[in-house]
Coordinates of C-alpha atoms in Angstrom, one line a residue:
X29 CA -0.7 -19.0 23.8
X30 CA 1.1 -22.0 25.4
X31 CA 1.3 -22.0 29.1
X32 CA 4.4 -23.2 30.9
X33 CA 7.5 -22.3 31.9
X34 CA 9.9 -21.2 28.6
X35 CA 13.1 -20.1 29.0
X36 CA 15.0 -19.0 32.3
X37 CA 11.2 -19.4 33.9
X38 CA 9.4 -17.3 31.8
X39 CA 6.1 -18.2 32.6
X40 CA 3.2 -17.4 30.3
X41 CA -0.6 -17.8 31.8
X42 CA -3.1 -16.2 33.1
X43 CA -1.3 -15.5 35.8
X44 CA 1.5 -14.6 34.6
X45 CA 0.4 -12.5 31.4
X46 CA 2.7 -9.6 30.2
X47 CA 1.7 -6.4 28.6
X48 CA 2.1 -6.9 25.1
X49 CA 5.0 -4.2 25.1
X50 CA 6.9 -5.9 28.0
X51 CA 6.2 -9.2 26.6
X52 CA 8.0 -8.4 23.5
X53 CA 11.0 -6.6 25.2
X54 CA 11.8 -9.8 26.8
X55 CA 11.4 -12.2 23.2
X56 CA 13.1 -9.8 21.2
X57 CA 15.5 -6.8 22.6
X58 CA 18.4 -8.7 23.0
X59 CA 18.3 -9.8 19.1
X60 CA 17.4 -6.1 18.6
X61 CA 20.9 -5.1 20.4
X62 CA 22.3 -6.7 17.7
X63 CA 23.6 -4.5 14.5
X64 CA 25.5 -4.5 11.4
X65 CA 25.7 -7.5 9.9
X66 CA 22.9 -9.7 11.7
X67 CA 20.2 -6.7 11.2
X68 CA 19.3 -5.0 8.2
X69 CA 17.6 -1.3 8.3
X70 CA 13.8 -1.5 7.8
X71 CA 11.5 1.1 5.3
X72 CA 8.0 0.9 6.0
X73 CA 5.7 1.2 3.1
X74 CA 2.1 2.6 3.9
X75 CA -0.9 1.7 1.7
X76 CA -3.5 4.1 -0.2
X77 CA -4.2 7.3 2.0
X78 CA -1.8 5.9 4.5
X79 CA 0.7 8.9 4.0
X80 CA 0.0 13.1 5.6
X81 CA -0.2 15.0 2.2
X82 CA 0.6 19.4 2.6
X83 CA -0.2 22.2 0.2
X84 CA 3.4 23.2 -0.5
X85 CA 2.3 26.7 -1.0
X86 CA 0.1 27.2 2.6
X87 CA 1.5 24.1 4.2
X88 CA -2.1 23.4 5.8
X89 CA -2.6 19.5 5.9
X90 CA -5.3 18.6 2.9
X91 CA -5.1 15.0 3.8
X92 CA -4.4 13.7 7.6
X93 CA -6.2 16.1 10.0
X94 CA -9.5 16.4 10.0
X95 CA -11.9 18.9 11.5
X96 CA -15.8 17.8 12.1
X97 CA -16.8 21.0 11.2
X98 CA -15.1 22.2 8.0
X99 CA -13.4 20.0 5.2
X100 CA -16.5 18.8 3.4
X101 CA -16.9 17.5 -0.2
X102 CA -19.2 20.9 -0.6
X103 CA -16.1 22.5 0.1
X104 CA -14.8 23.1 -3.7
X105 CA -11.3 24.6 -2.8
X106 CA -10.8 21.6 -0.4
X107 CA -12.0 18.9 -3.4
X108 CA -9.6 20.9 -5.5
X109 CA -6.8 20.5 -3.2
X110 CA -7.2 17.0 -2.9
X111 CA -7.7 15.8 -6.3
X112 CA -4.7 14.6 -8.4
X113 CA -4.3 17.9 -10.8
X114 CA -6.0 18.2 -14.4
X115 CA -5.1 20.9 -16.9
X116 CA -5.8 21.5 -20.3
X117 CA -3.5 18.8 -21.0
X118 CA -4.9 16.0 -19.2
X119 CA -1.9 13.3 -19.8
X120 CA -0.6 11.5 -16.8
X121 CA 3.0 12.2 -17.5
X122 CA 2.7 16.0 -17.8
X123 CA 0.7 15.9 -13.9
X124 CA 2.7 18.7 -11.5
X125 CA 3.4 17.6 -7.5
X126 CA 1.0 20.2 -6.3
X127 CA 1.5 18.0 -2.4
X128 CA 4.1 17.2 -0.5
X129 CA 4.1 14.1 1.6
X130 CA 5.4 14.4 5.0
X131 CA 5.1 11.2 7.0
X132 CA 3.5 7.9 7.0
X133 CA 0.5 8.2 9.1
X134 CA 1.2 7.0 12.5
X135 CA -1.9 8.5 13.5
X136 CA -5.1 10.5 12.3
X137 CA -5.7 13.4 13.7
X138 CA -9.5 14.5 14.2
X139 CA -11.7 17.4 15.8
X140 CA -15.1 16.7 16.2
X141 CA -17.3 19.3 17.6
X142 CA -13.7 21.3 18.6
X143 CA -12.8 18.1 20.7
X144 CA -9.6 16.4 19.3
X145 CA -9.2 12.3 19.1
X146 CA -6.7 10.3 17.5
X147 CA -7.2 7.3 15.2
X148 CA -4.6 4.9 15.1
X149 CA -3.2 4.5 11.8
X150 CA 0.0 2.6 11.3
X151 CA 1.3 3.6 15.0
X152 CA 1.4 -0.1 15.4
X153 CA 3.7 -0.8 13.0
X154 CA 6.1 1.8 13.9
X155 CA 5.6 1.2 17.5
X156 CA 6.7 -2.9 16.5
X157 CA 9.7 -1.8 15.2
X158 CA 10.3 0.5 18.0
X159 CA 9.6 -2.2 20.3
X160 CA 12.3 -4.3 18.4
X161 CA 14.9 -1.9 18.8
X162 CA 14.8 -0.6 15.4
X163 CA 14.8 3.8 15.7
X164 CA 12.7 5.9 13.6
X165 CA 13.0 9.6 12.4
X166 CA 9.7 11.0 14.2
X167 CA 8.1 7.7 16.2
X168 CA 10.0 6.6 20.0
X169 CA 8.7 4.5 21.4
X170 CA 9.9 5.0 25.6
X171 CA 11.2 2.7 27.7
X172 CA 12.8 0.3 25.7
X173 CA 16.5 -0.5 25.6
X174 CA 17.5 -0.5 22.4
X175 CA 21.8 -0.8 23.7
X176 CA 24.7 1.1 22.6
X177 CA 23.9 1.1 19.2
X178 CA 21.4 1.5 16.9
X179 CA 19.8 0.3 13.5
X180 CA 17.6 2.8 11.5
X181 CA 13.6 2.1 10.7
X182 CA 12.5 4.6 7.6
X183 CA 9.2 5.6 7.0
X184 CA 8.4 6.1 2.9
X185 CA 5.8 9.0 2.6
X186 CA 5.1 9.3 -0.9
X187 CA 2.0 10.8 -2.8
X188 CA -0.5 7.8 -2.9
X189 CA -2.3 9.5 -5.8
X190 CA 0.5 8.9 -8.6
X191 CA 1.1 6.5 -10.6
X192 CA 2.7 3.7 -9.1
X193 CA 5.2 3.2 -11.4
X194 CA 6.7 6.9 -10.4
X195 CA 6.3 6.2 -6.9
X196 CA 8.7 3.3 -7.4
X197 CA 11.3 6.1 -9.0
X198 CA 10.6 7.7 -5.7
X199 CA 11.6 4.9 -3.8
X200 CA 14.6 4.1 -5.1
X201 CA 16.1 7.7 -4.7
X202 CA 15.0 7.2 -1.5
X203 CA 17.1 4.3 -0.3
X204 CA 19.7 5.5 -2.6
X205 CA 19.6 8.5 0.2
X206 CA 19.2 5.9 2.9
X207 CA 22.0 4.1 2.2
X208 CA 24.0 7.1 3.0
X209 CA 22.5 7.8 6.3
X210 CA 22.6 4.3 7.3
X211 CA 26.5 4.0 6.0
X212 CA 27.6 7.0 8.3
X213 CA 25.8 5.6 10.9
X214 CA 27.4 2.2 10.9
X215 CA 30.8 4.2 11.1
X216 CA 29.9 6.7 13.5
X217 CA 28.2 4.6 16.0
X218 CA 29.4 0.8 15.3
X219 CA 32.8 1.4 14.0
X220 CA 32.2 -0.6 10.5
X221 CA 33.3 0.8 6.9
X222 CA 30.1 -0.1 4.8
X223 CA 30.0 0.8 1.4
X224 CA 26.4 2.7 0.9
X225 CA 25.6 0.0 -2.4
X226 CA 26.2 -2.8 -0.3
X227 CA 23.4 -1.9 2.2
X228 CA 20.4 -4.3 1.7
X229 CA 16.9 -3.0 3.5
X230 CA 14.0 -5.4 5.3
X231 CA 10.4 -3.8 4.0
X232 CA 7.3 -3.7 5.3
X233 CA 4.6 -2.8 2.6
X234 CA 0.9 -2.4 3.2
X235 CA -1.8 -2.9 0.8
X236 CA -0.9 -0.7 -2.3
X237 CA 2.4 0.1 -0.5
X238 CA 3.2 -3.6 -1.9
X239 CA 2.4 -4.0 -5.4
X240 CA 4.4 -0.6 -5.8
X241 CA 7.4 -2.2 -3.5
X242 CA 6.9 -5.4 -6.5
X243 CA 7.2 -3.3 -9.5
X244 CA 10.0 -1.9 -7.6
X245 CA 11.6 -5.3 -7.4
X246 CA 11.3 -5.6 -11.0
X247 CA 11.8 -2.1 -12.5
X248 CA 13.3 -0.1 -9.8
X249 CA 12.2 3.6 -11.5
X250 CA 11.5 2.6 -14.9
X251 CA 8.8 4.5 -16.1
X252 CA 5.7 3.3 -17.2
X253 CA 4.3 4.8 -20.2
X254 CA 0.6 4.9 -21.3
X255 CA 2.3 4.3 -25.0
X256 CA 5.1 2.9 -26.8
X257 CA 7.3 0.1 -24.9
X258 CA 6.7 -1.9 -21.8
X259 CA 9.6 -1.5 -18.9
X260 CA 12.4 -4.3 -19.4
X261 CA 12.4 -6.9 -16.1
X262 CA 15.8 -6.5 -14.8
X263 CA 15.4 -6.6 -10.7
X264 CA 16.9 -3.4 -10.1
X265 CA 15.2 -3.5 -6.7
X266 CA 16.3 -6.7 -6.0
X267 CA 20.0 -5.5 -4.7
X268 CA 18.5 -3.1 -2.5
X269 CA 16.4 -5.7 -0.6
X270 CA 16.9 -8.5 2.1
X271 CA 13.6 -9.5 3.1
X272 CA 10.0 -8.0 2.7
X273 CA 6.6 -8.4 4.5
X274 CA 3.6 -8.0 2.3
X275 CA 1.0 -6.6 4.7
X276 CA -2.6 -7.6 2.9
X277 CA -1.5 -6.9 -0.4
X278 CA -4.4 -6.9 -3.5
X279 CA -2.1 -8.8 -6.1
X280 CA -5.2 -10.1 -7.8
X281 CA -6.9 -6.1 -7.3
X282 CA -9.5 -5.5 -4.9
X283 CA -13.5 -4.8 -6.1
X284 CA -14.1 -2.4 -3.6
X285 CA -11.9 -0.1 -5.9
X286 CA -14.9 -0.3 -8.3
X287 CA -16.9 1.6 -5.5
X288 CA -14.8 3.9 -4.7
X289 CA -14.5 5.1 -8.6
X290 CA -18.4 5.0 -9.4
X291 CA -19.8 6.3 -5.4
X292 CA -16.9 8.0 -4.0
X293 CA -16.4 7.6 -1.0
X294 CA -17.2 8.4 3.0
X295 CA -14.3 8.4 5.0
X296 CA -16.6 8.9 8.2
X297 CA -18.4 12.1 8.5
X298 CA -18.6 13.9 10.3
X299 CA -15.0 13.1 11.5
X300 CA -13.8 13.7 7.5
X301 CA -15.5 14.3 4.6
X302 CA -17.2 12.5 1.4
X303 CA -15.1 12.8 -1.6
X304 CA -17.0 12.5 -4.8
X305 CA -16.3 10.2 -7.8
X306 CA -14.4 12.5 -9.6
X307 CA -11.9 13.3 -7.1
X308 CA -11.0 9.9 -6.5
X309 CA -11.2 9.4 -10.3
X310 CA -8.2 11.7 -10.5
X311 CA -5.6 9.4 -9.0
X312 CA -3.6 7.5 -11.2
X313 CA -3.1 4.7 -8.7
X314 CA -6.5 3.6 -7.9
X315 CA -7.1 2.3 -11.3
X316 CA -3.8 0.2 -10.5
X317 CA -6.2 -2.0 -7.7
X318 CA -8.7 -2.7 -10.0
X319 CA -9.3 -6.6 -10.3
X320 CA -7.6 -8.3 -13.1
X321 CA -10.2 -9.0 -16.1
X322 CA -10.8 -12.6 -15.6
X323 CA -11.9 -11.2 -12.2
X324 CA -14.6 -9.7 -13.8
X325 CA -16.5 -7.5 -10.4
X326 CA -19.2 -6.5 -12.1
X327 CA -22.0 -8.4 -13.1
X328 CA -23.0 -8.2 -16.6
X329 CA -19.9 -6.7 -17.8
X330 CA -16.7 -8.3 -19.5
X331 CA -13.4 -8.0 -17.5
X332 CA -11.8 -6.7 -20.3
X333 CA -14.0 -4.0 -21.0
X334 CA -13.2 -2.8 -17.7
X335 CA -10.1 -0.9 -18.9
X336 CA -11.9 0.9 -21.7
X337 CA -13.3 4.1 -21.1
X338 CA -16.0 3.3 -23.6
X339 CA -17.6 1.1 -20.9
X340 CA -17.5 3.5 -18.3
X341 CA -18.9 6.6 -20.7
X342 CA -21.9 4.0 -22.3
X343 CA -22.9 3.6 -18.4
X344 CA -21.9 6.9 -16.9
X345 CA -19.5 5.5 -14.3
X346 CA -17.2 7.6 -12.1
X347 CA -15.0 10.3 -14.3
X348 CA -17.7 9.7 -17.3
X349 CA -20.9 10.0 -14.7
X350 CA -22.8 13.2 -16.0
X351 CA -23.4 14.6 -12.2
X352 CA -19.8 14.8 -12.2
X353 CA -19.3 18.1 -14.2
X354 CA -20.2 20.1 -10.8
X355 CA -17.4 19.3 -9.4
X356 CA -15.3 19.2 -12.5
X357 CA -16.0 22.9 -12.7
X358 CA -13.8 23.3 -9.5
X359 CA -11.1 20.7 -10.2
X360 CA -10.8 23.0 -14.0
X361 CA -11.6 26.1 -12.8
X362 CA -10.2 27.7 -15.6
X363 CA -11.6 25.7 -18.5
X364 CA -15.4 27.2 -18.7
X365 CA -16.5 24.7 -22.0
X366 CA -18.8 21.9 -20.1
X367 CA -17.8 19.8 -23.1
X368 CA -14.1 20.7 -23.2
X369 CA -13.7 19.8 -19.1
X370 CA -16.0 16.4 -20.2
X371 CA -13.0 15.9 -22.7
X372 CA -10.2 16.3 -20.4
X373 CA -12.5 13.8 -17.8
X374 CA -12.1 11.5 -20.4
X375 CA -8.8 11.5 -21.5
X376 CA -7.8 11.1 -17.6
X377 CA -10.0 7.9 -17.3
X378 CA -8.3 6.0 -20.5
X379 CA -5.0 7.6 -19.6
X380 CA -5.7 5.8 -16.4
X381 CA -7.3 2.6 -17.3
X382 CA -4.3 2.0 -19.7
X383 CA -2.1 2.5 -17.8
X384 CA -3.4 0.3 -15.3
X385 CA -3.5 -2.5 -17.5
X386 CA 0.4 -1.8 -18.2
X387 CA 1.0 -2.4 -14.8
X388 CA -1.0 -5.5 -14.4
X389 CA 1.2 -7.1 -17.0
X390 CA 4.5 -5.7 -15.3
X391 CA 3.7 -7.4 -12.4
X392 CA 2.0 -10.7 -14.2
X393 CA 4.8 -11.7 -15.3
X394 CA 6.2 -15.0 -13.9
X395 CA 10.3 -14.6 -13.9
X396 CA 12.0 -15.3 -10.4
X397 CA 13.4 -12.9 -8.5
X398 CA 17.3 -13.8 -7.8
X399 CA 18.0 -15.9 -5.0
X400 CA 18.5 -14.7 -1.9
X401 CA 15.5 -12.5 -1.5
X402 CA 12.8 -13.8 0.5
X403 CA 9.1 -12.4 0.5
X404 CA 6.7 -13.3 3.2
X405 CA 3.1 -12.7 3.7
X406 CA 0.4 -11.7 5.7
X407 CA -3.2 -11.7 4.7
X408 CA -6.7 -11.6 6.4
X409 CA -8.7 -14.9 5.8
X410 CA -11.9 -14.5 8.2
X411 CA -14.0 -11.1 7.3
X412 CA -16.6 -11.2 4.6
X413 CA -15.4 -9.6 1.3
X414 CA -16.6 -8.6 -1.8
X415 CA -15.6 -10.4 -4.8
X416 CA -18.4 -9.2 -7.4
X417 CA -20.8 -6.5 -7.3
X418 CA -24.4 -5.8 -9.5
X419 CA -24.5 -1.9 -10.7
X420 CA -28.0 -0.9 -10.1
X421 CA -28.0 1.7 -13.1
X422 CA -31.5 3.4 -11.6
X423 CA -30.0 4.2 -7.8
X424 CA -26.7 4.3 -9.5
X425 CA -25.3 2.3 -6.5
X426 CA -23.3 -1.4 -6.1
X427 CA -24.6 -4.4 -4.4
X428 CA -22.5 -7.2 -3.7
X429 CA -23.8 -10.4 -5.2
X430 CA -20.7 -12.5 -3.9
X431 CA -18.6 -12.4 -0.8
X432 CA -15.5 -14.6 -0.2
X433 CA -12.7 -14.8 3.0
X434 CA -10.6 -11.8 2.9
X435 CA -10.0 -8.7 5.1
X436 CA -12.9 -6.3 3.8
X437 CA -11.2 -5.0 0.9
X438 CA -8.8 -7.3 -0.2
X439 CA -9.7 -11.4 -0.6
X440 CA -7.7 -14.3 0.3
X441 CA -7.1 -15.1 -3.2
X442 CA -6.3 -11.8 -4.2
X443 CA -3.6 -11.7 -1.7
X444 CA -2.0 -15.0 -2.7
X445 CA -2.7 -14.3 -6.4
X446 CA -4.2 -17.4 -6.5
X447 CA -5.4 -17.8 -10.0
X448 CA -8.4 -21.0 -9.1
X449 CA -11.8 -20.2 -10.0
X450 CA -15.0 -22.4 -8.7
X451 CA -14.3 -24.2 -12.4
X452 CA -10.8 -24.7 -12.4
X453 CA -10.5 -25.7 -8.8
X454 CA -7.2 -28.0 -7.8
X455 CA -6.4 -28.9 -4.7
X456 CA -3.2 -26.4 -4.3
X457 CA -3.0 -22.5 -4.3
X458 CA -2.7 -21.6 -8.4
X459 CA -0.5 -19.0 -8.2
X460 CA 2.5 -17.2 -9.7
X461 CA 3.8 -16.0 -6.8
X462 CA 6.0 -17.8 -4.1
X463 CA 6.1 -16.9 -0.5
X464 CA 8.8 -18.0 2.0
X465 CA 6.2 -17.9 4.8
X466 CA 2.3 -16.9 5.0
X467 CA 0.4 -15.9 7.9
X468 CA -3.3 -15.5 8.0
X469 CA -5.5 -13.7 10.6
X470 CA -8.9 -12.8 11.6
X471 CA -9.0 -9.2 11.3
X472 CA -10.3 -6.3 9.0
X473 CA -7.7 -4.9 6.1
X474 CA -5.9 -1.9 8.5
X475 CA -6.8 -4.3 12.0
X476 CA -4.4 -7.3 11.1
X477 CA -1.3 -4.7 11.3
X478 CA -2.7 -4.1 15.4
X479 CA -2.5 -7.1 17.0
X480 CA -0.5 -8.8 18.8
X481 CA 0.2 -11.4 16.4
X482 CA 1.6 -9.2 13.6
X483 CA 4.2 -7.9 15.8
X484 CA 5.1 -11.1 17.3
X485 CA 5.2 -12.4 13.6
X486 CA 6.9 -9.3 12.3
X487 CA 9.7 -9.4 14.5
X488 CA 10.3 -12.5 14.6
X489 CA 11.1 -12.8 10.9
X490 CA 12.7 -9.3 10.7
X491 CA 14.8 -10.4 14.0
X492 CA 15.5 -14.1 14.7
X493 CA 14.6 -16.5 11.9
X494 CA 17.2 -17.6 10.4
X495 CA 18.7 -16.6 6.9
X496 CA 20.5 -17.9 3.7
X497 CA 19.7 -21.3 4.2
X498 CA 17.6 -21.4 1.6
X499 CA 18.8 -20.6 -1.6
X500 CA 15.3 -20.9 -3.7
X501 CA 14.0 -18.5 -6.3
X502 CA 10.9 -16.6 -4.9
X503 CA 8.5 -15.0 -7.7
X504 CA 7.4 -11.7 -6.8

């Protein structure tokens, strides 16, 4: 921070130091004041498990609130509830929305030993947008003065277990929706006549939350099929969006995916509970963060292998692990043949792995988006991450063998795409994709979005920088 006098004597020092709040009242709430046409509406995108998922039928909270004492992995209607549905017919497109997704998790909510705590989630986030005048549907932020008018922020729940090609379809009904709201608000509160398709968004997209927000971009809701033909690239998305902020995205996939499909995974007990292998082997979209093959994260076995369910079977990894059937018994509860719920297992996985590989080469592709859209970056650079792991078959754990810069989960390279391996190495980031701006930081892969950085960042590039003077072609 630069000390001095800036401004109408704003001083910032030591002396002089602001809570972070006030500070960024006074940079930004008079650009906030400003609406329609200087200010787009904002959607926030949320990463994996970053959305509050309800039982329809009960409406209890299965994913989001968690109670110290109760929703363990033992539990087998709770691993039921959480896993993405099997059935006799296993096939991803036949899958029924058994959860409804309320609201992007501002903040966890957890009992431990009947005492309730909150951890923060994406609060920041919402709470940066708040603080640049920007209004959201269940987050206010007090004591700010957002003027006489106002400019919508919309948060995105979606089910982060689906495929993410249907969770793009999801999104574009959404602004569709959006669009509305936002054009009645313009001539209700501001006075202007917008026409709904005219209304471009600003996005902020998290982790998984981006590479679906990029096949967006692409596809809008094109389906994407396990067989027959690829989805044509026409940028659908493109006339629905300004400007985006990709929050530690894992273009290149991220290898702790790999441990999360062949350990499960502990999401701190006793504050929430461990869910097995074959629960997280159910969702569609997890398979979508797995490294690209040249990535190759495990030792000893060929990238391309990776996405055929022969590999995983020969070493009994995640759906294919044998142990596995315990819980499978729960999850298919009405299929009593061990062999025939073994079957169904296994036509999830290749359904899965296939279509993961589909939409690695949707998004591979190198075509420019038009001009006018402009993507931005933000990426962790300083925390120890792991870029290859050794299965040790006997404990039937993972040990990293190589650990780059990155944020914990995803690396630096990954989230530039950046295609330069210790052999091919050039000077200049190898990459596909183009970024108008990139900003690095020092903290973990859900920390970078708390800081005061990101929110000075964030709204400064949602709020002040200019736009439209360049006129390049950004790859997304």
């Amino acid at each position: 921070m630069i000390a001095g006098a800036i401004g109408g004597g704003l001083a910032f020092g030591p002396a002089a130091a602001r809570p972070r709040g006030e500070r960024l009242k006074v940079l930004y709430n008079r650009a906030a004041q400003e609406h329609y046409p200087d200010q787009n509406p904002v959607i926030v995108i949320p990463g994996i498990l970053g959305t509050r998922l309800v039982d329809g039928a009960s409406g209890q909270t299965v994913w989001g609130a968690f109670d110290g004492l109760s929703p363990m992995s033992s539990d087998k209607s709770n691993v039921r509830r959480l896993a993405l549905p099997f059935g006799d017919q296993s096939r991803l497109s036949g899958v029924a929305a058994d959860l409804n997704p309320i609201a992007v998790l501002d903040r966890v909510s957890v009992k431990v030993l009947g005492v309730p705590f909150q951890l923060r989630q994406y609060a920041q986030i919402l709470s940066t947008l708040g603080a640049g005048g920007y209004r959201d549907e269940t987050l206010h932020p007090t004591g700010l003065d957002y003027g006489p008018g106002h400019i919508s922020c919309f948060q995105f729940p979606y089910d982060w277990r689906r495929d993410n090609a249907e969770t793009a379809a999801a999104l574009k009904r959404f602004m569709d929706e959006k669009r509305l709201v936002v054009a009645d608000g313009y001539r209700e509160t501001l006075g202007y006549d917008v026409a709904p398709e005219s209304i471009r968004f600003d996005v902020v997209a998290h982790s998984m939350g981006a590479l679906m927000f990029r096949y967006f971009m692409r596809y809008g809701g094109q389906p994407l099929d396990t067989y027959g033909a690829g989805p044509t690239l026409d940028w659908t998305g493109a006339a629905y969006v300004d400007r985006a902020i990709l929050v530690a995205p894992p273009n290149g996939g991220s290898a702790e995916t790999m441990r999360f499909l062949l350990e499960g995974q502990d999401f701190g007990r006793p504050v929430a509970p461990r869910y097995p292998p074959s629960v997280l082997g159910s969702f569609a979209s997890i398979y979508q963060l797995l490294p690209r093959p040249w990535a190759s994260p495990i030792d000893g076995v060929d990238g391309e292998r990776l996405f055929d369910a022969r590999t995983w079977i020969a070493r009994g990894w995640g759906l294919a692990a044998p142990d596995q059937d315990a819980v499978l018994a729960t999850l298919l509860g009405d299929v009593t043949d061990p062999l025939r719920r073994r079957q169904i297992a296994l036509d999830r996985l290749q359904d899965s792995l296939t279509l993961a590989r589909r939409f690695h080469a949707a998004l591979d592709s190198t075509e420019k988006a038009p001009a006018g859209f402009e993507p931005f970056l933000i990426a962790g650079d300083n925390v120890p991450t792991p870029e290859r792991f050794r299965f040790d078959a006997g404990r039937g754990r993972l040990s990293p063998v190589s650990l780059v810069p990155g944020d914990g989960a995803v690396t630096r390279s990954s989230a530039l795409f950046d295609h330069r391996t210790p052999s091919t190495w050039r000077p200049r980031v190898q990459s596909p994709l183009r970024f108008r701006s990139v900003l690095f930081t020092e903290q973990d892969h859900l920390g970078l979005t708390q800081t005061d950085l990101f929110s000075d960042n964030v709204l400064f590039w949602l709020l002040e920088e200019q736009r439209g003077e360049r006129l390049e072609r950004y790859a997304l």
